[in-house]
Amino acid sequence: MKKKMLLLNTTVLLGLGGVLSTPAYASTIQDMESQKSQIQNQRQDVQSNIKAASDELTRLQAEQDQMKAQLERLTLAEEENNKKAQKTEADIKETSKQVDQLEKEIKLLQEKLEKRNDILKDRARSMQESGGNVEYLQVLLGSSSFGDFVDRALAVSTIVDADRGILKETKNMQDELKTKQADVKSKLASLEDMKAELDEMTVQLAAQKKQKDALAKELKDKEAKNEELKASLQSKDSSLANEQSTLEQNIKDQKAAEEAARKAAEQAAKEAAKEAAKKAAEKADSPSPKAAPKASSNDVAPTSAPAPKASNVVTVGNRWIGNSAYVFGGGRSQSDINHGLFDCSSFVHWAYSQVGVNLGPLGSVSTETLKHAGTQVSSSQMQPGDLVFFDTYKKDGHVGIYVGGGKFIGAQSSTGVAIANMSSGYWKQKFNGRVVRI
């Protein structure tokens, strides 16, 4: 009898174990775990892509900010150069008026001199015909020119007072004529320099405008790409949210199914236990599987290395490359320097001041003052840090700092501060061989 009861209990336990194990359900759990692992991996990939896209957006935004700042500098430089161009044109008009007036005065003076000349000739001729003073006639006959005659005649003491007055007045008129002619030549030379500077300024304004338009187009293109990238990022983020929502719903449904199956198994076990209790003294226990997923993440804080410092005059100006603009007469105030607005000579002055070398008053620095600031050396002995000069709109019209390898850094009209090649092309043609060592 006891053997039969033991056999029955064993059969009941085997049946209960079969109910609790539910092989078909276990297969579903395995599939879900595999699916969960795949989605988690996919989510990690998507999140990695989102981070990369976010980093790219940050980089593009920084680049856009930098370009906007450069556009603002170019706009400011364009405004300043336009003001200087207008002032130069006004100076040219005013100088032209002065030249015209001087030419009129010179013409009148020449007419008066011709009349004086005729009077003196008549007086000399009359004196000769009347047997006048021999010394006076010798002065007339021995002179090499009318001007020489006037100088000689003034030295003759026997000239009558009337002649002496005419001669003195004529001498004064000649001196005045020479002075005004010198003034005209000086003003004409100044006018030519101003015109050359205006022509150079016009070319540079056009180059700056071209650079400004190119930067604006580049900025617009990058903004379009940025928007496209943002749209792509938003699409990925939406896809990720949908996958995450689906995963969470699947897990929720699976947990509900698991809970329902667990309760059903417990109910079946209870019923089987009741049935077995009637026939056996032992009770069956049903183990319940446990799973505790673990997850960990490691965040690595980014580190940044300190920015390198410029250590000498050759490299100190690199900070302005791509962050400056050329302005005639610029760089002579702290406001201009803060905005990166230089001309060639003020940039050289600034660069040397950064390494403790004073090249004279900032307000009056020019290529003329700089070419006398140090020692002239042969171009064959040129070393990094030497000043190099170029004949642009005038002799020694441009200056820069030699950096070695046939290149120099300076405030260039079309690009602002930049490194240019002086061993070929435009700057080779303009280099005049003047090298100054500070």
Tab-separated table of C-alpha atoms in Angstrom:
chain	number	residue	atom	x	y	z
A	1	MET	CA	0.000	0.000	0.000
A	2	LYS	CA	2.844	2.404	0.915
A	3	LYS	CA	4.630	1.623	-2.378
A	4	LYS	CA	1.478	2.502	-4.350
A	5	MET	CA	1.103	5.820	-2.455
A	6	LEU	CA	4.761	6.717	-3.135
A	7	LEU	CA	4.378	5.995	-6.832
A	8	LEU	CA	1.257	8.160	-7.000
A	9	ASN	CA	3.005	11.058	-5.257
A	10	THR	CA	5.923	10.836	-7.674
A	11	THR	CA	3.538	10.934	-10.615
A	12	VAL	CA	1.796	14.021	-9.166
A	13	LEU	CA	5.145	15.833	-8.588
A	14	LEU	CA	6.257	15.060	-12.128
A	15	GLY	CA	2.998	16.405	-13.470
A	16	LEU	CA	3.242	19.552	-11.306
A	17	GLY	CA	6.836	20.100	-12.440
A	18	GLY	CA	5.678	19.865	-16.021
A	19	VAL	CA	3.031	22.516	-15.408
A	20	LEU	CA	5.488	24.942	-13.697
A	21	SER	CA	8.252	24.589	-16.291
A	22	THR	CA	6.039	25.387	-19.326
A	23	PRO	CA	8.592	24.773	-22.115
A	24	ALA	CA	6.656	26.908	-24.676
A	25	TYR	CA	6.671	29.917	-22.296
A	26	ALA	CA	10.409	29.556	-21.623
A	27	SER	CA	11.028	29.804	-25.368
A	28	THR	CA	9.112	33.100	-25.481
A	29	ILE	CA	11.205	34.502	-22.622
A	30	GLN	CA	14.385	33.584	-24.459
A	31	ASP	CA	13.175	35.284	-27.614
A	32	MET	CA	12.234	38.405	-25.649
A	33	GLU	CA	15.608	38.566	-23.914
A	34	SER	CA	17.348	38.231	-27.255
A	35	GLN	CA	15.117	40.919	-28.763
A	36	LYS	CA	15.734	43.156	-25.753
A	37	SER	CA	19.493	42.725	-26.121
A	38	GLN	CA	19.309	43.574	-29.840
A	39	ILE	CA	17.224	46.693	-29.214
A	40	GLN	CA	19.545	47.804	-26.432
A	41	ASN	CA	22.519	47.417	-28.747
A	42	GLN	CA	20.699	49.305	-31.455
A	43	ARG	CA	19.781	52.003	-28.989
A	44	GLN	CA	23.417	52.370	-27.951
A	45	ASP	CA	24.382	52.777	-31.614
A	46	VAL	CA	21.690	55.401	-32.157
A	47	GLN	CA	22.682	57.264	-29.018
A	48	SER	CA	26.282	57.181	-30.145
A	49	ASN	CA	25.220	58.657	-33.495
A	50	ILE	CA	23.139	61.299	-31.740
A	51	LYS	CA	26.129	62.296	-29.616
A	52	ALA	CA	28.319	62.522	-32.700
A	53	ALA	CA	25.674	64.629	-34.452
A	54	SER	CA	25.354	66.871	-31.401
A	55	ASP	CA	29.125	67.341	-31.309
A	56	GLU	CA	29.085	68.249	-34.990
A	57	LEU	CA	26.290	70.738	-34.389
A	58	THR	CA	28.315	72.330	-31.609
A	59	ARG	CA	31.370	72.554	-33.830
A	60	LEU	CA	29.386	74.062	-36.694
A	61	GLN	CA	27.794	76.581	-34.363
A	62	ALA	CA	31.221	77.651	-33.107
A	63	GLU	CA	32.442	77.970	-36.695
A	64	GLN	CA	29.367	80.003	-37.590
A	65	ASP	CA	29.959	82.322	-34.634
A	66	GLN	CA	33.559	82.788	-35.754
A	67	MET	CA	32.513	83.580	-39.332
A	68	LYS	CA	29.871	86.012	-38.122
A	69	ALA	CA	32.505	87.806	-36.076
A	70	GLN	CA	34.775	87.993	-39.135
A	71	LEU	CA	31.887	89.341	-41.235
A	72	GLU	CA	31.307	92.030	-38.622
A	73	ARG	CA	35.011	92.944	-38.735
A	74	LEU	CA	34.955	93.125	-42.533
A	75	THR	CA	31.831	95.276	-42.460
A	76	LEU	CA	33.470	97.637	-39.981
A	77	ALA	CA	36.655	97.712	-42.085
A	78	GLU	CA	34.620	98.426	-45.213
A	79	GLU	CA	32.875	101.332	-43.494
A	80	GLU	CA	36.171	102.789	-42.255
A	81	ASN	CA	37.828	102.421	-45.655
A	82	ASN	CA	34.841	104.032	-47.381
A	83	LYS	CA	35.128	107.019	-45.037
A	84	LYS	CA	38.827	107.319	-45.829
A	85	ALA	CA	38.138	106.996	-49.561
A	86	GLN	CA	35.562	109.802	-49.379
A	87	LYS	CA	37.974	112.002	-47.423
A	88	THR	CA	40.751	111.300	-49.932
A	89	GLU	CA	38.478	112.256	-52.827
A	90	ALA	CA	37.536	115.481	-51.029
A	91	ASP	CA	41.240	116.236	-50.434
A	92	ILE	CA	41.961	115.618	-54.116
A	93	LYS	CA	39.217	118.030	-55.167
A	94	GLU	CA	40.449	120.706	-52.761
A	95	THR	CA	44.071	120.247	-53.870
A	96	SER	CA	42.987	120.411	-57.513
A	97	LYS	CA	41.324	123.753	-56.820
A	98	GLN	CA	44.508	125.040	-55.187
A	99	VAL	CA	46.585	123.848	-58.150
A	100	ASP	CA	44.214	125.560	-60.588
A	101	GLN	CA	44.409	128.792	-58.592
A	102	LEU	CA	48.212	128.654	-58.448
A	103	GLU	CA	48.396	128.037	-62.183
A	104	LYS	CA	46.219	131.130	-62.782
A	105	GLU	CA	48.431	133.209	-60.503
A	106	ILE	CA	51.552	131.899	-62.240
A	107	LYS	CA	50.091	132.805	-65.632
A	108	LEU	CA	49.318	136.359	-64.494
A	109	LEU	CA	52.759	136.673	-62.966
A	110	GLN	CA	54.393	135.484	-66.170
A	111	GLU	CA	52.404	138.084	-68.152
A	112	LYS	CA	53.583	140.811	-65.770
A	113	LEU	CA	57.177	139.632	-66.106
A	114	GLU	CA	56.927	139.743	-69.874
A	115	LYS	CA	55.706	143.340	-69.673
A	116	ARG	CA	58.533	144.180	-67.252
A	117	ASN	CA	60.941	142.531	-69.651
A	118	ASP	CA	59.707	144.702	-72.523
A	119	ILE	CA	60.018	147.853	-70.400
A	120	LEU	CA	63.576	147.021	-69.360
A	121	LYS	CA	64.547	146.218	-72.949
A	122	ASP	CA	63.160	149.556	-74.096
A	123	ARG	CA	65.031	151.378	-71.341
A	124	ALA	CA	68.281	149.609	-72.118
A	125	ARG	CA	67.849	150.277	-75.842
A	126	SER	CA	67.066	153.918	-75.193
A	127	MET	CA	70.116	154.289	-72.955
A	128	GLN	CA	72.308	152.724	-75.615
A	129	GLU	CA	70.983	155.020	-78.324
A	130	SER	CA	71.502	158.110	-76.153
A	131	GLY	CA	75.044	157.093	-75.196
A	132	GLY	CA	74.118	156.118	-71.662
A	133	ASN	CA	76.152	154.577	-68.909
A	134	VAL	CA	78.645	152.029	-70.255
A	135	GLU	CA	78.519	149.919	-67.090
A	136	TYR	CA	74.773	149.472	-67.510
A	137	LEU	CA	75.200	148.361	-71.107
A	138	GLN	CA	77.918	145.875	-70.109
A	139	VAL	CA	75.534	144.370	-67.583
A	140	LEU	CA	72.934	143.922	-70.275
A	141	LEU	CA	75.351	142.527	-72.860
A	142	GLY	CA	77.130	140.210	-70.383
A	143	SER	CA	74.006	138.548	-68.922
A	144	SER	CA	73.207	134.972	-69.893
A	145	SER	CA	69.478	135.278	-69.349
A	146	PHE	CA	66.829	137.745	-68.364
A	147	GLY	CA	66.987	136.567	-64.748
A	148	ASP	CA	70.758	136.950	-64.803
A	149	PHE	CA	70.348	140.433	-66.271
A	150	VAL	CA	68.048	141.457	-63.406
A	151	ASP	CA	70.536	140.174	-60.809
A	152	ARG	CA	73.422	141.984	-62.536
A	153	ALA	CA	71.494	145.185	-63.073
A	154	LEU	CA	70.543	145.426	-59.376
A	155	ALA	CA	74.256	145.421	-58.552
A	156	VAL	CA	74.996	148.432	-60.744
A	157	SER	CA	75.066	151.571	-58.628
A	158	THR	CA	74.705	154.007	-61.529
A	159	ILE	CA	71.233	152.838	-62.519
A	160	VAL	CA	68.631	155.546	-62.247
A	161	ASP	CA	66.122	155.229	-59.431
A	162	ALA	CA	63.247	154.482	-61.812
A	163	ASP	CA	65.103	151.567	-63.358
A	164	ARG	CA	66.161	150.315	-59.936
A	165	GLY	CA	62.550	150.280	-58.737
A	166	ILE	CA	61.410	148.331	-61.783
A	167	LEU	CA	64.282	145.890	-61.393
A	168	LYS	CA	63.605	145.293	-57.702
A	169	GLU	CA	59.926	144.728	-58.362
A	170	THR	CA	60.821	142.372	-61.202
A	171	LYS	CA	63.235	140.500	-58.910
A	172	ASN	CA	60.517	140.083	-56.292
A	173	MET	CA	58.096	138.843	-58.926
A	174	GLN	CA	60.677	136.311	-60.140
A	175	ASP	CA	61.228	135.033	-56.609
A	176	GLU	CA	57.471	134.789	-56.078
A	177	LEU	CA	57.144	132.906	-59.348
A	178	LYS	CA	59.792	130.374	-58.267
A	179	THR	CA	58.074	129.890	-54.895
A	180	LYS	CA	54.676	129.328	-56.467
A	181	GLN	CA	56.114	126.973	-59.064
A	182	ALA	CA	57.694	124.939	-56.230
A	183	ASP	CA	54.328	124.927	-54.420
A	184	VAL	CA	52.583	123.675	-57.539
A	185	LYS	CA	55.126	120.887	-57.995
A	186	SER	CA	54.767	119.881	-54.333
A	187	LYS	CA	50.983	119.884	-54.444
A	188	LEU	CA	50.979	117.985	-57.730
A	189	ALA	CA	53.261	115.328	-56.216
A	190	SER	CA	51.001	115.117	-53.170
A	191	LEU	CA	47.985	114.870	-55.464
A	192	GLU	CA	49.574	112.006	-57.394
A	193	ASP	CA	50.341	110.137	-54.155
A	194	MET	CA	46.772	110.663	-52.948
A	195	LYS	CA	45.415	109.415	-56.278
A	196	ALA	CA	47.650	106.330	-56.134
A	197	GLU	CA	46.514	105.662	-52.565
A	198	LEU	CA	42.874	106.061	-53.585
A	199	ASP	CA	43.325	103.641	-56.494
A	200	GLU	CA	44.973	101.113	-54.170
A	201	MET	CA	42.207	101.629	-51.626
A	202	THR	CA	39.554	101.017	-54.293
A	203	VAL	CA	41.205	97.721	-55.249
A	204	GLN	CA	41.425	96.669	-51.627
A	205	LEU	CA	37.808	97.618	-50.929
A	206	ALA	CA	36.741	95.462	-53.861
A	207	ALA	CA	38.863	92.577	-52.531
A	208	GLN	CA	37.360	92.962	-49.059
A	209	LYS	CA	33.857	93.065	-50.534
A	210	LYS	CA	34.603	89.880	-52.481
A	211	GLN	CA	35.927	88.216	-49.328
A	212	LYS	CA	32.878	89.353	-47.386
A	213	ASP	CA	30.475	87.982	-50.034
A	214	ALA	CA	32.373	84.673	-50.153
A	215	LEU	CA	32.177	84.328	-46.367
A	216	ALA	CA	28.486	85.171	-46.425
A	217	LYS	CA	27.836	82.457	-49.016
A	218	GLU	CA	29.938	79.975	-47.074
A	219	LEU	CA	28.021	80.825	-43.925
A	220	LYS	CA	24.710	80.350	-45.734
A	221	ASP	CA	25.795	76.958	-47.106
A	222	LYS	CA	26.955	75.802	-43.687
A	223	GLU	CA	23.690	76.952	-42.123
A	224	ALA	CA	21.764	74.906	-44.703
A	225	LYS	CA	23.886	71.843	-43.929
A	226	ASN	CA	23.404	72.521	-40.259
A	227	GLU	CA	19.621	72.550	-40.669
A	228	GLU	CA	19.806	69.341	-42.685
A	229	LEU	CA	21.899	67.745	-39.957
A	230	LYS	CA	19.467	68.906	-37.291
A	231	ALA	CA	16.542	67.426	-39.251
A	232	SER	CA	18.389	64.140	-39.584
A	233	LEU	CA	19.155	64.175	-35.869
A	234	GLN	CA	15.515	64.838	-35.028
A	235	SER	CA	14.466	61.948	-37.272
A	236	LYS	CA	16.912	59.612	-35.542
A	237	ASP	CA	15.750	60.810	-32.171
A	238	SER	CA	12.111	60.198	-33.142
A	239	SER	CA	12.997	56.719	-34.409
A	240	LEU	CA	14.854	56.009	-31.183
A	241	ALA	CA	11.863	57.185	-29.125
A	242	ASN	CA	9.543	54.903	-31.090
A	243	GLU	CA	11.841	51.916	-30.648
A	244	GLN	CA	12.198	52.657	-26.975
A	245	SER	CA	8.430	52.971	-26.601
A	246	THR	CA	7.921	49.694	-28.465
A	247	LEU	CA	10.530	47.973	-26.319
A	248	GLU	CA	8.960	49.250	-23.112
A	249	GLN	CA	5.500	48.134	-24.263
A	250	ASN	CA	6.823	44.707	-25.247
A	251	ILE	CA	8.520	44.317	-21.882
A	252	LYS	CA	5.351	45.467	-20.143
A	253	ASP	CA	3.239	42.989	-22.130
A	254	GLN	CA	5.734	40.218	-21.511
A	255	LYS	CA	5.770	40.922	-17.800
A	256	ALA	CA	1.965	40.831	-17.787
A	257	ALA	CA	2.027	37.526	-19.655
A	258	GLU	CA	4.667	36.206	-17.294
A	259	GLU	CA	2.607	37.274	-14.299
A	260	ALA	CA	-0.534	35.660	-15.752
A	261	ALA	CA	1.347	32.444	-16.504
A	262	ARG	CA	2.875	32.443	-13.031
A	263	LYS	CA	-0.545	32.822	-11.421
A	264	ALA	CA	-1.993	30.112	-13.626
A	265	ALA	CA	0.864	27.787	-12.707
A	266	GLU	CA	0.394	28.535	-9.039
A	267	GLN	CA	-3.314	27.856	-9.333
A	268	ALA	CA	-2.662	24.571	-11.126
A	269	ALA	CA	-0.077	23.639	-8.508
A	270	LYS	CA	-2.527	24.355	-5.719
A	271	GLU	CA	-5.164	22.224	-7.307
A	272	ALA	CA	-2.680	19.418	-7.929
A	273	ALA	CA	-1.415	19.746	-4.361
A	274	LYS	CA	-4.934	19.483	-3.003
A	275	GLU	CA	-5.476	16.403	-5.085
A	276	ALA	CA	-2.167	14.908	-3.975
A	277	ALA	CA	-2.796	15.822	-0.340
A	278	LYS	CA	-5.668	13.555	-0.396
A	279	LYS	CA	-3.393	10.711	-1.441
A	280	ALA	CA	0.041	11.633	-0.013
A	281	ALA	CA	1.592	13.143	3.105
A	282	GLU	CA	4.186	15.335	1.313
A	283	LYS	CA	3.525	18.613	-0.383
A	284	ALA	CA	5.071	19.755	-3.580
A	285	ASP	CA	6.988	23.022	-3.715
A	286	SER	CA	7.323	24.951	-6.965
A	287	PRO	CA	10.541	26.996	-7.517
A	288	SER	CA	10.211	30.364	-9.230
A	289	PRO	CA	13.013	31.610	-11.449
A	290	LYS	CA	14.470	34.952	-10.671
A	291	ALA	CA	16.299	37.339	-13.001
A	292	ALA	CA	17.964	40.532	-12.045
A	293	PRO	CA	19.403	42.376	-14.987
A	294	LYS	CA	22.216	44.731	-14.245
A	295	ALA	CA	23.332	47.686	-16.170
A	296	SER	CA	26.277	50.010	-15.765
A	297	SER	CA	27.535	53.057	-17.538
A	298	ASN	CA	30.795	54.962	-17.444
A	299	ASP	CA	30.927	58.669	-18.210
A	300	VAL	CA	34.238	60.114	-19.210
A	301	ALA	CA	34.602	63.833	-18.620
A	302	PRO	CA	36.310	65.571	-21.541
A	303	THR	CA	39.536	67.315	-20.838
A	304	SER	CA	41.009	70.216	-22.716
A	305	ALA	CA	44.640	71.099	-23.084
A	306	PRO	CA	45.703	74.688	-22.429
A	307	ALA	CA	46.039	76.801	-25.550
A	308	PRO	CA	49.600	77.353	-26.647
A	309	LYS	CA	51.064	80.835	-26.062
A	310	ALA	CA	52.837	82.895	-28.715
A	311	SER	CA	56.466	83.211	-27.661
A	312	ASN	CA	58.038	85.562	-30.197
A	313	VAL	CA	57.295	88.154	-32.816
A	314	VAL	CA	57.215	85.580	-35.636
A	315	THR	CA	54.248	83.678	-34.179
A	316	VAL	CA	52.563	86.215	-31.912
A	317	GLY	CA	50.372	87.489	-34.747
A	318	ASN	CA	48.967	84.046	-35.645
A	319	ARG	CA	46.024	84.701	-33.309
A	320	TRP	CA	44.702	87.274	-35.812
A	321	ILE	CA	44.812	84.975	-38.863
A	322	GLY	CA	41.187	84.631	-39.968
A	323	ASN	CA	40.095	86.999	-37.171
A	324	SER	CA	41.097	90.408	-38.566
A	325	ALA	CA	40.496	92.875	-41.381
A	326	TYR	CA	42.617	95.497	-43.158
A	327	VAL	CA	41.788	99.179	-42.549
A	328	PHE	CA	43.792	102.155	-43.855
A	329	GLY	CA	45.081	103.921	-40.753
A	330	GLY	CA	43.617	101.205	-38.526
A	331	GLY	CA	45.234	99.625	-35.475
A	332	ARG	CA	46.115	102.930	-33.834
A	333	SER	CA	43.524	102.765	-31.077
A	334	GLN	CA	42.682	100.105	-28.501
A	335	SER	CA	39.209	99.760	-30.027
A	336	ASP	CA	40.706	98.930	-33.457
A	337	ILE	CA	43.112	96.427	-31.886
A	338	ASN	CA	40.293	94.769	-29.922
A	339	HIS	CA	38.359	94.321	-33.178
A	340	GLY	CA	41.424	93.110	-35.149
A	341	LEU	CA	41.443	96.142	-37.489
A	342	PHE	CA	45.031	96.815	-38.646
A	343	ASP	CA	47.009	98.246	-41.513
A	344	CYS	CA	50.464	96.843	-42.311
A	345	SER	CA	52.553	99.180	-40.145
A	346	SER	CA	50.252	99.158	-37.096
A	347	PHE	CA	50.245	95.331	-37.106
A	348	VAL	CA	54.062	95.254	-37.089
A	349	HIS	CA	54.062	97.792	-34.223
A	350	TRP	CA	51.533	95.677	-32.273
A	351	ALA	CA	53.428	92.406	-32.870
A	352	TYR	CA	56.713	93.808	-31.565
A	353	SER	CA	54.959	95.407	-28.575
A	354	GLN	CA	53.757	91.927	-27.581
A	355	VAL	CA	57.363	90.798	-27.141
A	356	GLY	CA	58.406	93.955	-25.292
A	357	VAL	CA	59.863	95.995	-28.188
A	358	ASN	CA	58.650	99.594	-28.627
A	359	LEU	CA	58.793	100.857	-32.225
A	360	GLY	CA	57.831	104.447	-31.384
A	361	PRO	CA	54.480	106.241	-30.911
A	362	LEU	CA	51.594	104.119	-32.164
A	363	GLY	CA	49.714	107.130	-33.527
A	364	SER	CA	52.473	108.066	-35.981
A	365	VAL	CA	53.831	104.656	-37.000
A	366	SER	CA	54.163	104.157	-40.769
A	367	THR	CA	56.283	102.311	-43.278
A	368	GLU	CA	58.526	105.402	-43.360
A	369	THR	CA	59.175	105.311	-39.595
A	370	LEU	CA	59.632	101.537	-39.562
A	371	LYS	CA	62.256	101.456	-42.296
A	372	HIS	CA	64.419	103.660	-40.066
A	373	ALA	CA	63.626	101.774	-36.846
A	374	GLY	CA	66.499	99.302	-36.980
A	375	THR	CA	69.528	98.282	-39.018
A	376	GLN	CA	69.455	97.717	-42.775
A	377	VAL	CA	70.701	94.241	-43.729
A	378	SER	CA	71.137	92.442	-47.019
A	379	SER	CA	68.208	90.357	-48.234
A	380	SER	CA	70.643	87.439	-48.498
A	381	GLN	CA	71.095	87.632	-44.707
A	382	MET	CA	67.366	87.833	-43.972
A	383	GLN	CA	66.295	86.090	-40.741
A	384	PRO	CA	62.912	85.380	-39.082
A	385	GLY	CA	61.762	88.525	-37.259
A	386	ASP	CA	63.279	90.971	-39.799
A	387	LEU	CA	61.038	93.602	-41.389
A	388	VAL	CA	60.578	93.253	-45.160
A	389	PHE	CA	59.332	96.077	-47.422
A	390	PHE	CA	57.420	96.074	-50.699
A	391	ASP	CA	56.763	98.682	-53.384
A	392	THR	CA	52.958	98.678	-53.797
A	393	TYR	CA	51.136	101.944	-54.528
A	394	LYS	CA	54.378	103.757	-53.640
A	395	LYS	CA	57.966	102.866	-52.678
A	396	ASP	CA	58.037	101.010	-49.352
A	397	GLY	CA	54.247	101.113	-49.359
A	398	HIS	CA	53.853	97.771	-47.522
A	399	VAL	CA	55.717	96.092	-44.633
A	400	GLY	CA	55.583	92.685	-42.946
A	401	ILE	CA	57.559	90.378	-40.642
A	402	TYR	CA	59.684	87.637	-42.220
A	403	VAL	CA	58.826	84.212	-40.745
A	404	GLY	CA	61.307	82.092	-42.717
A	405	GLY	CA	60.959	79.772	-45.698
A	406	GLY	CA	60.371	82.660	-48.098
A	407	LYS	CA	57.218	83.775	-46.285
A	408	PHE	CA	56.144	86.766	-44.201
A	409	ILE	CA	53.220	87.640	-41.934
A	410	GLY	CA	51.461	90.972	-42.205
A	411	ALA	CA	48.140	92.792	-42.468
A	412	GLN	CA	47.252	92.157	-46.116
A	413	SER	CA	44.669	94.318	-47.853
A	414	SER	CA	42.406	91.497	-49.053
A	415	THR	CA	42.635	89.033	-46.153
A	416	GLY	CA	43.588	90.913	-43.002
A	417	VAL	CA	46.450	89.359	-41.046
A	418	ALA	CA	47.818	86.401	-43.038
A	419	ILE	CA	51.039	84.618	-43.992
A	420	ALA	CA	52.024	85.255	-47.620
A	421	ASN	CA	54.667	83.850	-49.964
A	422	MET	CA	57.291	86.404	-51.023
A	423	SER	CA	59.445	83.975	-53.005
A	424	SER	CA	57.020	83.789	-55.948
A	425	GLY	CA	54.062	85.564	-57.512
A	426	TYR	CA	52.797	89.020	-56.569
A	427	TRP	CA	54.883	89.623	-53.442
A	428	LYS	CA	58.098	88.496	-55.134
A	429	GLN	CA	57.493	91.151	-57.808
A	430	LYS	CA	56.778	93.819	-55.188
A	431	PHE	CA	59.649	92.985	-52.788
A	432	ASN	CA	62.225	95.794	-53.141
A	433	GLY	CA	65.060	94.146	-51.207
A	434	ARG	CA	64.801	96.399	-48.164
A	435	VAL	CA	65.272	94.371	-44.955
A	436	VAL	CA	65.407	95.988	-41.503
A	437	ARG	CA	66.582	94.132	-38.418
A	438	ILE	CA	65.081	95.397	-35.139
